[in-house]
Coordinates of C-alpha atoms in Angstrom, one line a residue:
M1 CA 220.2 -125.3 63.1
I2 CA 221.8 -122.0 62.0
A3 CA 225.3 -122.9 63.4
G4 CA 225.2 -126.2 61.5
G5 CA 224.3 -124.4 58.3
E6 CA 227.2 -122.1 58.7
A7 CA 229.6 -125.0 59.1
L8 CA 228.3 -126.7 56.0
A9 CA 228.5 -123.5 54.0
S10 CA 232.3 -123.3 54.6
S11 CA 232.9 -126.6 52.7
I12 CA 230.7 -126.1 49.6
P13 CA 231.0 -123.9 46.5
L14 CA 229.8 -120.3 46.4
A15 CA 226.6 -121.1 44.5
D16 CA 225.6 -123.6 47.0
E17 CA 226.5 -121.2 49.8
L18 CA 224.2 -118.6 48.3
A19 CA 221.3 -121.1 48.0
L20 CA 221.8 -122.1 51.6
A21 CA 221.7 -118.4 52.7
V22 CA 218.4 -117.9 50.9
A23 CA 217.0 -121.0 52.5
L24 CA 218.0 -119.8 55.9
W25 CA 216.5 -116.3 55.2
W26 CA 213.2 -117.9 54.1
E27 CA 213.2 -120.0 57.2
R28 CA 213.6 -116.9 59.4
L29 CA 210.8 -115.1 57.6
H30 CA 208.4 -118.0 58.3
R31 CA 208.9 -117.6 62.0
F32 CA 206.1 -115.9 63.8
D33 CA 208.2 -113.0 64.9
Q34 CA 209.1 -112.3 61.3
L35 CA 205.4 -112.1 60.0
P36 CA 205.2 -108.3 59.9
V37 CA 208.4 -108.2 57.7
L38 CA 206.9 -110.9 55.4
I39 CA 203.7 -108.8 55.0
A40 CA 205.6 -105.6 54.3
V41 CA 207.7 -107.4 51.6
W42 CA 204.6 -108.7 49.9
V43 CA 202.9 -105.3 50.1
I44 CA 205.9 -103.7 48.5
L45 CA 206.1 -106.3 45.8
I46 CA 202.3 -106.0 45.0
T47 CA 202.6 -102.2 44.9
L48 CA 205.6 -102.3 42.6
G49 CA 203.7 -104.7 40.3
A50 CA 200.7 -102.5 40.2
I51 CA 202.8 -99.4 39.4
I52 CA 204.6 -101.3 36.6
A53 CA 201.2 -102.5 35.2
L54 CA 199.8 -99.0 35.3
L55 CA 202.8 -97.5 33.6
V56 CA 202.7 -100.2 30.9
S57 CA 198.9 -99.6 30.4
I58 CA 199.5 -95.8 30.1
L59 CA 202.3 -96.4 27.6
V60 CA 200.2 -98.8 25.5
L61 CA 197.2 -96.3 25.6
H62 CA 199.5 -93.5 24.6
L63 CA 200.9 -95.4 21.6
R64 CA 197.4 -96.5 20.5
N65 CA 196.1 -92.9 20.7
E66 CA 199.1 -91.6 18.7
A67 CA 198.5 -94.3 16.1
K68 CA 194.8 -93.4 15.9
E69 CA 195.5 -89.7 15.6
A70 CA 198.1 -90.3 12.8
R71 CA 195.6 -92.5 11.0
E72 CA 192.8 -90.0 11.3
E73 CA 195.1 -87.2 10.2
R74 CA 195.8 -89.1 7.0
W75 CA 192.1 -89.6 6.5
R76 CA 191.4 -85.9 7.0
G77 CA 194.0 -84.9 4.4
Q78 CA 192.4 -87.2 1.8
W79 CA 188.8 -86.1 2.7
M80 CA 189.7 -82.5 2.5
L81 CA 190.9 -82.9 -1.1
Q82 CA 187.8 -85.0 -2.0
L83 CA 185.3 -82.6 -0.4
L84 CA 186.8 -79.5 -2.0
D85 CA 187.0 -81.2 -5.4
P86 CA 183.9 -83.3 -5.8
E87 CA 184.2 -83.5 -9.6
G88 CA 187.8 -84.8 -9.4
E89 CA 189.1 -86.3 -6.1
G90 CA 185.6 -86.8 -4.8
K91 CA 184.0 -88.7 -7.7
N92 CA 184.5 -92.1 -6.0
F93 CA 184.1 -90.8 -2.5
G94 CA 183.3 -93.2 0.3
I95 CA 183.9 -93.8 4.0
R96 CA 183.7 -96.8 6.3
E97 CA 181.6 -96.9 9.4
N98 CA 184.6 -96.6 11.8
Q99 CA 185.5 -93.4 9.9
L100 CA 182.1 -91.7 10.5
F101 CA 182.9 -89.3 13.3
P102 CA 186.4 -88.3 12.2
F103 CA 184.8 -87.6 8.8
L104 CA 182.0 -85.6 10.3
E105 CA 184.5 -83.4 12.2
V106 CA 186.0 -82.3 8.8
W107 CA 182.6 -82.2 7.1
S108 CA 181.0 -80.0 9.8
R109 CA 183.9 -77.6 9.7
L110 CA 183.5 -77.1 6.0
Q111 CA 179.7 -76.9 6.3
E112 CA 180.2 -73.8 8.6
S113 CA 182.7 -72.1 6.3
L114 CA 181.2 -72.7 2.9
R115 CA 178.0 -71.3 1.3
G116 CA 175.6 -71.9 -1.6
E117 CA 176.6 -74.4 -4.2
F118 CA 179.6 -75.7 -2.3
K119 CA 177.5 -76.4 0.7
D120 CA 175.0 -78.4 -1.4
R121 CA 177.9 -80.4 -2.9
L122 CA 179.1 -81.3 0.6
S123 CA 175.6 -82.6 1.5
D124 CA 175.5 -84.6 -1.7
L125 CA 178.9 -86.2 -1.1
A126 CA 177.9 -87.1 2.5
R127 CA 174.7 -88.7 1.3
N128 CA 176.5 -90.7 -1.4
A129 CA 179.1 -91.8 1.2
G130 CA 176.4 -93.5 3.3
V131 CA 176.5 -91.0 6.2
I132 CA 172.7 -91.0 6.6
E133 CA 172.6 -94.8 7.2
Y134 CA 175.5 -94.6 9.6
C135 CA 174.0 -91.7 11.5
N136 CA 170.6 -93.5 11.8
K137 CA 172.4 -96.5 13.2
A138 CA 174.4 -94.4 15.7
L139 CA 171.1 -92.7 16.8
R140 CA 169.7 -96.1 17.7
K141 CA 172.7 -97.8 19.3
G142 CA 175.4 -95.2 20.0
G143 CA 176.5 -93.3 23.1
I144 CA 175.1 -89.8 23.9
R145 CA 178.0 -88.0 22.2
D146 CA 177.6 -90.0 19.0
R147 CA 173.9 -89.6 19.0
I148 CA 174.1 -85.9 19.4
I149 CA 176.6 -85.6 16.5
S150 CA 174.4 -87.9 14.3
A151 CA 171.3 -85.8 15.1
T152 CA 173.0 -82.6 14.2
T153 CA 174.3 -84.1 10.9
L154 CA 170.9 -85.4 9.9
G155 CA 169.5 -81.9 10.5
H156 CA 172.1 -80.3 8.3
L157 CA 171.3 -82.9 5.6
G158 CA 167.6 -82.2 5.9
H159 CA 166.8 -85.9 5.6
Q160 CA 163.0 -86.3 5.8
G161 CA 163.4 -90.1 6.2
S162 CA 165.1 -89.6 9.6
W163 CA 162.1 -87.7 11.1
G164 CA 160.8 -90.7 13.1
I165 CA 164.1 -91.6 14.8
L166 CA 164.9 -87.9 15.5
A167 CA 161.4 -87.4 17.0
E168 CA 162.1 -90.4 19.3
A169 CA 165.5 -88.8 20.3
A170 CA 163.7 -85.5 21.0
R171 CA 161.6 -87.3 23.6
S172 CA 164.8 -88.5 25.4
K173 CA 165.2 -87.4 29.0
D174 CA 168.8 -86.3 28.2
P175 CA 168.5 -82.5 27.6
Y176 CA 171.5 -82.3 25.3
L177 CA 170.4 -85.1 23.0
S178 CA 166.8 -84.1 22.9
L179 CA 167.7 -80.4 22.2
S180 CA 170.0 -81.5 19.3
A181 CA 167.2 -83.7 17.9
I182 CA 164.7 -80.8 18.1
R183 CA 167.1 -78.5 16.3
A184 CA 167.5 -81.1 13.6
L185 CA 163.8 -81.6 13.2
A186 CA 163.3 -77.8 12.9
R187 CA 165.8 -77.7 10.1
I188 CA 164.1 -80.7 8.3
D189 CA 160.5 -79.5 8.7
G190 CA 159.8 -76.4 10.8
P191 CA 156.0 -76.3 10.6
R192 CA 155.7 -79.9 11.5
T193 CA 158.1 -79.5 14.4
V194 CA 155.9 -76.6 15.8
E195 CA 152.8 -78.7 15.3
V196 CA 154.2 -81.7 17.1
F197 CA 156.4 -80.2 19.8
L198 CA 155.0 -76.8 20.6
E199 CA 153.9 -78.0 24.1
D200 CA 157.3 -79.4 24.7
F201 CA 158.9 -76.0 23.9
I202 CA 156.6 -74.6 26.6
V203 CA 156.9 -77.2 29.4
R204 CA 160.4 -78.7 29.1
K205 CA 162.3 -76.3 31.3
E206 CA 165.5 -78.2 30.9
W207 CA 165.7 -76.8 27.4
P208 CA 167.4 -73.4 27.7
L209 CA 165.0 -70.6 26.7
P210 CA 167.6 -68.8 24.5
S211 CA 168.2 -72.0 22.6
I212 CA 164.5 -72.6 22.0
Y213 CA 164.0 -69.0 21.0
R214 CA 166.7 -69.3 18.3
I215 CA 165.2 -72.5 17.0
L216 CA 161.8 -70.8 16.7
L217 CA 163.3 -67.8 14.9
E218 CA 164.8 -70.2 12.4
I219 CA 161.5 -71.9 11.9
G220 CA 160.0 -68.5 11.2
A221 CA 157.0 -66.5 12.2
D222 CA 154.7 -67.9 9.4
A223 CA 154.8 -71.4 11.0
L224 CA 154.8 -70.3 14.6
T225 CA 152.3 -67.4 14.8
E226 CA 148.9 -69.2 14.5
P227 CA 149.6 -72.2 16.8
L228 CA 151.2 -70.0 19.5
V229 CA 148.4 -67.4 19.4
L230 CA 145.8 -70.1 19.7
R231 CA 147.7 -71.7 22.6
L232 CA 147.9 -68.5 24.5
L233 CA 144.4 -67.0 23.9
N234 CA 142.5 -70.3 24.5
D235 CA 144.0 -70.8 27.9
L236 CA 141.4 -69.4 30.3
E237 CA 143.9 -69.4 33.2
A238 CA 147.2 -67.5 33.4
P239 CA 149.2 -68.3 30.2
P240 CA 152.4 -70.3 30.6
L241 CA 155.1 -67.9 31.5
R242 CA 157.6 -69.6 29.2
A243 CA 155.3 -69.3 26.2
L244 CA 155.1 -65.5 26.6
H245 CA 158.8 -65.2 25.9
F246 CA 158.1 -66.6 22.4
L247 CA 156.0 -63.6 21.4
G248 CA 159.0 -61.9 19.9
A249 CA 159.3 -64.8 17.3
I250 CA 155.8 -64.3 15.8
R251 CA 154.4 -61.6 13.5
N252 CA 154.3 -58.2 15.2
E253 CA 150.5 -57.6 14.6
A254 CA 149.6 -60.9 16.2
S255 CA 151.9 -60.3 19.1
M256 CA 150.2 -56.9 19.7
V257 CA 146.8 -58.7 19.8
V258 CA 148.0 -61.2 22.3
V259 CA 149.6 -58.6 24.5
Q260 CA 146.5 -56.3 24.4
T261 CA 144.2 -59.2 25.2
L262 CA 146.2 -60.8 28.0
L263 CA 147.3 -57.6 29.8
H264 CA 143.7 -56.8 30.5
R265 CA 143.1 -60.2 32.1
R266 CA 144.1 -60.9 35.7
Q267 CA 147.7 -62.2 35.7
G268 CA 150.4 -63.1 38.1
W269 CA 153.3 -60.6 38.3
E270 CA 155.6 -62.9 36.4
Q271 CA 153.2 -63.1 33.4
E272 CA 152.5 -59.3 33.6
A273 CA 156.2 -58.5 33.5
A274 CA 156.7 -60.9 30.6
L275 CA 153.9 -59.3 28.7
L276 CA 155.1 -55.8 29.3
K277 CA 158.4 -56.8 27.7
S278 CA 156.5 -57.3 24.5
V279 CA 154.8 -53.9 24.5
H280 CA 155.6 -51.8 21.5
D281 CA 152.2 -50.2 20.9
P282 CA 151.6 -46.6 22.0
E283 CA 147.9 -47.5 22.5
L284 CA 148.9 -49.4 25.6
G285 CA 150.7 -46.4 27.1
E286 CA 148.0 -45.7 29.7
F287 CA 148.1 -49.3 30.9
V288 CA 151.9 -49.3 31.1
R289 CA 151.9 -46.1 33.1
S290 CA 149.4 -47.6 35.6
R291 CA 151.9 -50.4 36.4
L292 CA 154.6 -48.0 37.6
G293 CA 153.2 -48.2 41.1
Q294 CA 153.1 -52.0 41.4
D295 CA 154.5 -53.7 44.5
A296 CA 156.5 -56.2 42.4
W297 CA 159.6 -54.3 41.3
Q298 CA 160.0 -56.7 38.3
V299 CA 156.7 -55.4 36.9
V300 CA 157.9 -51.8 37.5
V301 CA 161.1 -52.4 35.7
A302 CA 159.2 -53.9 32.8
A303 CA 156.8 -51.0 32.7
V304 CA 159.7 -48.5 32.8
N305 CA 161.4 -50.3 29.9
A306 CA 158.2 -50.3 28.0
L307 CA 158.0 -46.5 28.4
G308 CA 161.5 -46.4 27.0
R309 CA 160.0 -47.8 23.8
I310 CA 156.6 -46.0 23.6
G311 CA 157.0 -43.1 26.1
V312 CA 156.8 -39.4 25.5
R313 CA 158.3 -36.3 27.0
E314 CA 155.3 -35.9 29.3
D315 CA 156.3 -39.1 31.1
M316 CA 159.1 -37.3 32.9
P317 CA 157.1 -36.5 36.1
L318 CA 156.2 -40.2 36.4
L319 CA 159.7 -41.5 36.1
V320 CA 161.5 -38.9 38.4
P321 CA 160.0 -40.4 41.7
L322 CA 161.3 -43.8 40.7
L323 CA 164.9 -42.5 41.1
A324 CA 164.3 -43.0 44.8
H325 CA 162.8 -46.5 44.6
R326 CA 163.9 -49.0 47.1
E327 CA 165.1 -51.4 44.4
W328 CA 168.4 -50.4 42.7
W329 CA 167.5 -51.9 39.3
V330 CA 164.3 -49.7 39.2
R331 CA 166.3 -46.6 39.9
Y332 CA 168.9 -47.5 37.2
R333 CA 166.3 -48.2 34.5
A334 CA 164.3 -45.1 35.4
A335 CA 167.3 -42.9 35.0
H336 CA 168.3 -44.4 31.6
T337 CA 164.7 -44.2 30.4
L338 CA 164.4 -40.5 31.5
V339 CA 167.4 -39.3 29.6
R340 CA 166.2 -41.1 26.4
L341 CA 162.6 -39.8 26.3
P342 CA 161.8 -38.0 23.0
G343 CA 162.6 -34.3 23.1
V344 CA 164.3 -34.2 26.5
K345 CA 167.4 -32.0 26.4
P346 CA 170.6 -32.5 28.5
I347 CA 170.1 -29.2 30.3
E348 CA 166.7 -30.4 31.5
I349 CA 168.3 -33.5 33.0
E350 CA 170.9 -31.5 34.7
L351 CA 168.3 -29.2 36.1
Q352 CA 166.2 -32.1 37.3
A353 CA 169.3 -33.7 38.9
S354 CA 170.1 -30.5 40.8
R355 CA 166.6 -30.6 42.4
L356 CA 166.9 -34.1 43.8
D357 CA 167.6 -34.4 47.5
D358 CA 169.0 -37.9 47.3
P359 CA 172.7 -37.8 46.3
F360 CA 172.6 -41.3 44.9
A361 CA 169.6 -40.4 42.7
R362 CA 171.5 -37.4 41.4
D363 CA 174.6 -39.5 40.6
M364 CA 172.4 -42.2 38.9
L365 CA 170.8 -39.6 36.6
R366 CA 174.0 -37.9 35.7
H367 CA 175.6 -41.2 35.0
A368 CA 172.8 -42.1 32.7
L369 CA 173.1 -38.8 30.9
A370 CA 176.9 -39.3 30.4
A371 CA 176.2 -42.8 29.0
R372 CA 173.7 -41.3 26.6
N373 CA 176.1 -38.6 25.4
M374 CA 178.8 -41.3 24.9
G375 CA 176.4 -43.5 23.0

């Protein structure tokens, strides 16, 4: 069949000759022994097609992003003029729903940099532009990122009408969304937030303790003191450890009462260490000194730190043995507390260091003295 085809090709035009060659090639590919070649050709074609499709998709996405950024940049320029001149450019201010989050980016930046009357004007403009309605809608139906931004905005605006939807978001299992909602609620109504969510502050360990502590400081001691004291003193068992870390956010006299009461109850070492961190009352000095011999080194460190706040010169003999403690952190804190006791002179520290048999203890004490002199 191939020989006949070659004879025919010599008597027909070039185009027909090319068509005949393709037909002969296709016939060869369909033979069983050419199947691997056929598969390889199709794999190559499919791969090339996929690569081309991917490149086209990337190009289209890039062009769309560039167009979106250019459009949002134009919006930002207009909004900046309107936000900074509410009596002029901003008198007919408004945004569309699809402009909400680009607008909030500009608005939040100005919120952080402006104060007083200008900040109030920004809030008024946002309310008049319909931001509250858009944010409430995003909190119900948006993704996590949009809901977090919306919760934060509603908190800045102090919108009481959004309390219910924010409280629902605060119950979310997502730690970032729930924490943003709690922060917003605290800005809207701090006392109510403590009343409703105090137990959540205590038990929700996915909320970082430093973040919750800052929120409680913003709410203020007047709103927090009574409910927290009642929560701690009415618990007949060991108080929640996390709640003890909130004592620094309440009124000092109330904190002293809680510490004095709970320290004389039987506690676990974690609770005891947390309570000792809140000791500022010299009347608790004897109790603090009695904890320097505890087995749990964390309690010893907390007691040493407490002596740094309420200790006296006569505590030197109690601290010196701790320079040889098995735990490095105890030795370190004991040295730094020693050199800062009231009335202790550098020459006394040098003399004490020269009497120590342990070279590491000597170095620790001299290092603490050098740090004190530099400070």
